Amino acid sequence: MKNYDLIIIGAGAAGLSAAIYAGRSLLSTLVIEKFSFGGRVNDTPRVINYPGFKEISGRDLINEFRRQAENFNTNEFTYGTVSKIEKIGEGFKLITSRRREFFAKAIIIATGTYAKMINVPGEIEFAGRGVSYCSTCDADYFKDKDIHILGSGDLALEEADYLSNFANSINMIIIHEEGNFDGNELEVKKIKENPKISYTWHSKLEGIYGDDRVNSLDILDLSDNTNTRVTSDGVFIFAGMSPNSEFVKDYLDLDDFGFIVTDDCMRTSVEGIYAAGDIRQKPLRQIVTAASDGAVATVYAERYIRNRGVR
Ligand SMILES: Cc1cc2nc3c(=O)[nH]c(=O)nc-3n(C[C@H](O)[C@H](O)[C@H](O)COP(=O)(O)OP(=O)(O)OC[C@H]3O[C@@H](n4cnc5c(N)ncnc54)[C@H](O)[C@@H]3O)c2cc1C
């Protein structure tokens, strides 16, 4: 079994940026990805805040990351879901869900997040049949439909704007009192000017109903605690993100929400293991901060490998 200098778990913006820096440092590196090279950036229709690109689709941007990472012949890429990390001698053993084993002197965890569920009746039953968490993946199914969006953060606002190119009408269910959004001013302004978008303020989604597909929702008005059933062709839920950290929950220090705790050098509570991107406890989860984390993590992983003389 080949022993790598570095294994990077997850090939999103953080993992691919870490791989670019690893290539530059001539570290023999394996990147393991469980689902889709590029991670969540693939789900982003339009990126307007990554320096160097005035406007670019998430896919085009992350393909550039990938091409650059693949350019280094010390980098290898494979599919697999890492389910366990063990300390072995001077390094680590990684085990995947299909029982494949890999060895490395240092590890960078860049496993990102997944969309949080809100656990209301019908959410699981109608997932993929009118309940969605990703507009890029599912927008086509909602062409000329009347839909709802739950949430008012940056993600919900961006997605509302994108979905308005497909849907007939969009109603946003927002927990705050009238006029209060969670997202940034630019997105709020854009949304307010969009004639297809309306709002249900100070309200919560309580249930999702239908037959083959979603046809109605229960919405609770928090001002007077009354429930109203409204017709709807579907609902996009943007209720925040949960970290993909289950596989290290008994091994590394996590915060109360399951994000990996690191210092400024991306070091985790276990020497030789680093974390980068959305998976770690941090104030801003964006492509640019994920890329930055990846770079820092590799620089410190390289120092660790060299200083311990294990290279
Ligand atoms: C719809 C949407 C729109 C967004 N819009 C913007 C925007 O306009 N601008 C911006 O800057 N940011 C935006 N963001 C945020 C940005 O996409 C993220 O901050 C960034 O992609 C995080 O990168 P990451 O590499 O940390 O994680 P991710 O992109 O989540 O990548 C993690 C990777 O790890 C893999 N993985 C997980 N667990 C395992 C495992 N056990 N084994 C192997 N692989 C594993 C996953 O499959 C995934 O590919 C948006 C996010 C979303 C969802």
Coordinates of N, CA, C and O and ligand atoms in Angstrom, one line a residue, residues 8-16 32-50 62 80-83 110-114 133-136 155 158-159 238 241 244 247 276-279 282 284-291, ligand 1:
I8 N -5.6 14.5 1.4 CA -6.6 15.6 1.5 C -8.0 14.9 1.4 O -8.3 14.2 0.4
I9 N -8.8 15.1 2.4 CA -10.2 14.4 2.3 C -11.2 15.5 1.9 O -11.4 16.5 2.6
G10 N -11.8 15.3 0.7 CA -12.7 16.3 0.2 C -12.1 17.1 -0.9 O -11.0 17.7 -0.7
A11 N -12.8 17.2 -2.0 CA -12.2 18.0 -3.2 C -13.1 19.1 -3.6 O -13.4 19.4 -4.7
G12 N -13.5 20.0 -2.6 CA -14.1 21.2 -2.8 C -13.1 22.3 -3.0 O -11.9 22.0 -3.3
A13 N -13.5 23.6 -2.8 CA -12.6 24.7 -3.0 C -11.4 24.6 -2.0 O -10.2 24.8 -2.4
A14 N -11.7 24.1 -0.8 CA -10.6 24.0 0.2 C -9.6 22.9 -0.2 O -8.4 23.1 -0.2
G15 N -10.2 21.7 -0.4 CA -9.4 20.6 -0.7 C -8.5 20.8 -2.0 O -7.4 20.4 -2.1
L16 N -9.1 21.4 -3.1 CA -8.4 21.6 -4.3 C -7.3 22.6 -4.2 O -6.2 22.5 -4.7
I32 N -9.0 12.5 -1.8 CA -10.1 11.5 -1.8 C -11.4 12.3 -1.7 O -11.7 13.1 -0.8
E33 N -12.3 12.0 -2.7 CA -13.6 12.7 -2.8 C -14.7 11.7 -2.8 O -14.7 10.7 -3.6
K34 N -15.8 11.9 -2.0 CA -16.8 10.9 -2.0 C -17.9 11.1 -3.1 O -18.5 10.1 -3.4
F35 N -18.1 12.3 -3.6 CA -19.2 12.4 -4.5 C -18.9 13.2 -5.7 O -19.0 12.7 -6.8
S36 N -18.5 14.5 -5.6 CA -18.3 15.3 -6.8 C -17.1 16.2 -6.6 O -17.1 17.0 -5.7
F37 N -16.1 16.0 -7.5 CA -15.0 16.9 -7.4 C -15.5 18.4 -7.7 O -16.2 18.6 -8.6
G38 N -15.1 19.2 -6.7 CA -15.6 20.6 -6.8 C -16.5 21.0 -5.7 O -16.6 22.1 -5.3
G39 N -17.1 20.0 -5.1 CA -18.0 20.2 -3.9 C -19.1 21.2 -4.1 O -19.7 21.2 -5.2
R40 N -19.4 22.0 -3.1 CA -20.6 22.8 -3.2 C -20.5 23.9 -4.2 O -21.6 24.5 -4.6
V41 N -19.3 24.3 -4.7 CA -19.3 25.3 -5.7 C -20.0 24.9 -7.0 O -20.6 25.7 -7.7
N42 N -20.1 23.6 -7.2 CA -20.8 23.0 -8.3 C -22.3 23.4 -8.2 O -23.0 23.5 -9.3
D43 N -22.8 23.7 -7.0 CA -24.2 24.0 -6.8 C -24.5 25.5 -6.9 O -25.6 26.0 -6.7
T44 N -23.5 26.3 -7.2 CA -23.6 27.7 -7.2 C -23.8 28.2 -8.7 O -22.8 28.1 -9.5
P45 N -25.0 28.7 -9.0 CA -25.2 29.1 -10.4 C -24.2 30.3 -10.8 O -23.7 30.2 -11.9
R46 N -24.0 31.2 -9.9 CA -23.3 32.4 -10.4 C -22.5 32.9 -9.2 O -23.0 33.1 -8.1
V47 N -21.2 33.1 -9.5 CA -20.3 33.6 -8.4 C -19.8 35.0 -8.9 O -19.3 35.2 -9.9
I48 N -20.1 36.0 -8.0 CA -19.6 37.4 -8.4 C -18.7 37.9 -7.3 O -18.3 39.1 -7.3
N49 N -18.2 37.1 -6.4 CA -17.4 37.6 -5.3 C -16.1 36.8 -5.2 O -15.4 36.9 -4.1
Y50 N -15.7 36.1 -6.2 CA -14.3 35.5 -6.1 C -13.4 36.4 -6.9 O -13.6 36.6 -8.1
I62 N -14.8 26.2 -10.4 CA -14.2 25.1 -9.7 C -13.5 24.2 -10.7 O -12.5 23.5 -10.3
G80 N -13.9 8.0 -3.0 CA -14.1 7.2 -1.8 C -14.6 8.0 -0.6 O -14.4 9.3 -0.6
T81 N -15.3 7.4 0.3 CA -15.8 8.1 1.5 C -15.0 7.7 2.7 O -15.1 6.6 3.1
V82 N -14.2 8.7 3.2 CA -13.4 8.3 4.4 C -14.3 8.2 5.6 O -15.2 9.0 5.9
S83 N -14.2 7.0 6.3 CA -15.1 6.8 7.4 C -14.4 6.7 8.7 O -15.0 6.7 9.8
A110 N -11.1 18.4 4.5 CA -11.8 19.5 3.9 C -13.2 19.0 3.4 O -13.5 19.1 2.2
T111 N -13.9 18.5 4.3 CA -15.1 17.8 3.9 C -16.4 18.6 3.9 O -17.5 18.1 3.6
G112 N -16.3 19.9 4.2 CA -17.4 20.8 4.0 C -18.7 20.5 4.8 O -18.6 20.0 5.9
T113 N -19.8 20.9 4.2 CA -21.1 20.9 4.9 C -22.2 20.3 4.0 O -22.0 20.1 2.8
Y114 N -23.3 20.0 4.6 CA -24.5 19.6 3.8 C -25.7 20.4 4.3 O -25.6 20.9 5.5
Y133 N -33.1 21.4 -1.8 CA -32.1 22.2 -1.1 C -31.1 22.8 -2.0 O -30.1 23.4 -1.6
C134 N -31.3 22.7 -3.3 CA -30.3 23.1 -4.3 C -30.9 23.6 -5.6 O -31.5 22.7 -6.3
S135 N -30.8 24.8 -5.9 CA -31.5 25.4 -7.1 C -30.9 24.9 -8.4 O -31.5 24.6 -9.3
T136 N -29.5 24.9 -8.4 CA -28.8 24.5 -9.6 C -29.2 23.1 -10.0 O -29.4 22.8 -11.2
L155 N -27.7 32.8 1.0 CA -28.0 31.6 0.1 C -29.4 31.7 -0.4 O -29.7 31.5 -1.6
E158 N -29.8 34.5 -3.0 CA -29.2 34.2 -4.2 C -30.0 33.2 -5.0 O -30.2 33.3 -6.2
E159 N -30.5 32.2 -4.3 CA -31.2 31.1 -4.9 C -32.6 31.6 -5.4 O -33.1 31.2 -6.5
F238 N -33.6 26.6 2.8 CA -32.2 27.1 3.1 C -32.1 27.5 4.5 O -32.3 28.6 4.9
M241 N -26.3 25.1 7.3 CA -25.5 24.0 6.9 C -25.0 23.2 8.1 O -24.8 23.8 9.1
N244 N -19.8 18.0 7.7 CA -19.5 16.6 7.4 C -18.4 16.1 8.3 O -17.3 15.8 7.9
F247 N -17.4 11.4 11.0 CA -16.4 10.4 11.0 C -15.2 10.7 11.9 O -14.4 9.9 12.2
A276 N -9.7 22.5 6.8 CA -9.7 23.6 5.9 C -11.1 23.8 5.4 O -11.8 22.8 5.0
G277 N -11.6 25.0 5.2 CA -12.8 25.3 4.5 C -14.0 25.3 5.4 O -13.9 25.5 6.7
D278 N -15.2 25.0 4.9 CA -16.5 25.1 5.6 C -16.5 24.2 6.8 O -17.3 24.4 7.7
I279 N -15.8 23.1 6.8 CA -15.8 22.1 7.9 C -15.3 22.7 9.2 O -15.6 22.1 10.3
K282 N -15.5 28.9 11.9 CA -14.9 30.1 11.3 C -16.0 31.1 11.1 O -17.2 30.7 11.1
L284 N -16.7 33.1 8.4 CA -17.2 33.3 7.0 C -16.9 32.1 6.1 O -15.8 31.8 5.9
R285 N -18.0 31.5 5.7 CA -17.9 30.3 4.8 C -18.1 30.7 3.4 O -19.3 30.8 3.0
Q286 N -17.1 30.9 2.7 CA -17.1 31.3 1.3 C -16.0 30.6 0.5 O -15.1 30.0 1.1
I287 N -16.1 30.8 -0.9 CA -15.1 30.1 -1.7 C -13.7 30.7 -1.4 O -12.7 30.0 -1.3
V288 N -13.6 32.0 -1.3 CA -12.3 32.6 -1.1 C -11.7 32.2 0.3 O -10.5 32.0 0.4
T289 N -12.5 32.1 1.3 CA -11.9 31.7 2.6 C -11.6 30.2 2.6 O -10.6 29.8 3.2
A290 N -12.4 29.4 1.9 CA -12.0 28.0 1.8 C -10.7 27.8 1.0 O -9.8 27.0 1.5
A291 N -10.5 28.6 -0.1 CA -9.3 28.5 -0.8 C -8.1 28.9 0.1 O -7.0 28.3 0.1
Ligands
LIG1 C1 -26.0 27.2 -3.4 C2 -24.7 27.8 -2.8 C3 -24.3 29.1 -3.3 C4 -23.1 29.6 -2.8 N1 -22.7 30.8 -3.3 C5 -21.5 31.3 -3.0 C6 -21.0 32.5 -3.7 O1 -21.6 33.1 -4.5 N2 -19.7 32.9 -3.3 C7 -19.0 32.3 -2.3 O2 -17.8 32.7 -2.1 N3 -19.4 31.2 -1.7 C8 -20.7 30.7 -2.0 N4 -21.2 29.5 -1.4 C9 -20.3 28.9 -0.3 C10 -19.2 28.1 -0.9 O3 -19.7 27.3 -1.9 C11 -18.5 27.3 0.2 O4 -18.1 28.2 1.2 C12 -17.3 26.5 -0.4 O5 -17.7 25.8 -1.5 C13 -16.8 25.6 0.7 O6 -15.8 24.8 0.1 P1 -15.2 23.5 1.0 O7 -14.2 22.9 0.1 O8 -14.9 23.9 2.3 O9 -16.5 22.5 1.1 P2 -17.3 21.8 0.0 O10 -17.5 22.5 -1.2 O11 -18.6 21.4 0.8 O12 -16.5 20.5 -0.3 C14 -16.4 19.4 0.6 C15 -16.1 18.1 -0.2 O13 -15.9 17.0 0.6 C16 -16.5 15.9 0.2 N5 -16.7 15.0 1.4 C17 -17.5 15.1 2.4 N6 -17.3 14.1 3.3 C18 -16.4 13.3 2.8 C19 -15.8 12.1 3.2 N7 -16.1 11.5 4.4 N8 -14.8 11.5 2.4 C20 -14.5 12.0 1.2 N9 -15.0 13.2 0.8 C21 -15.9 13.8 1.5 C22 -17.8 16.4 -0.3 O14 -18.4 15.5 -1.2 C23 -17.4 17.7 -1.0 O15 -17.1 17.5 -2.4 C24 -22.3 29.0 -1.8 C25 -22.8 27.7 -1.3 C26 -23.9 27.2 -1.8 C27 -24.4 25.8 -1.3

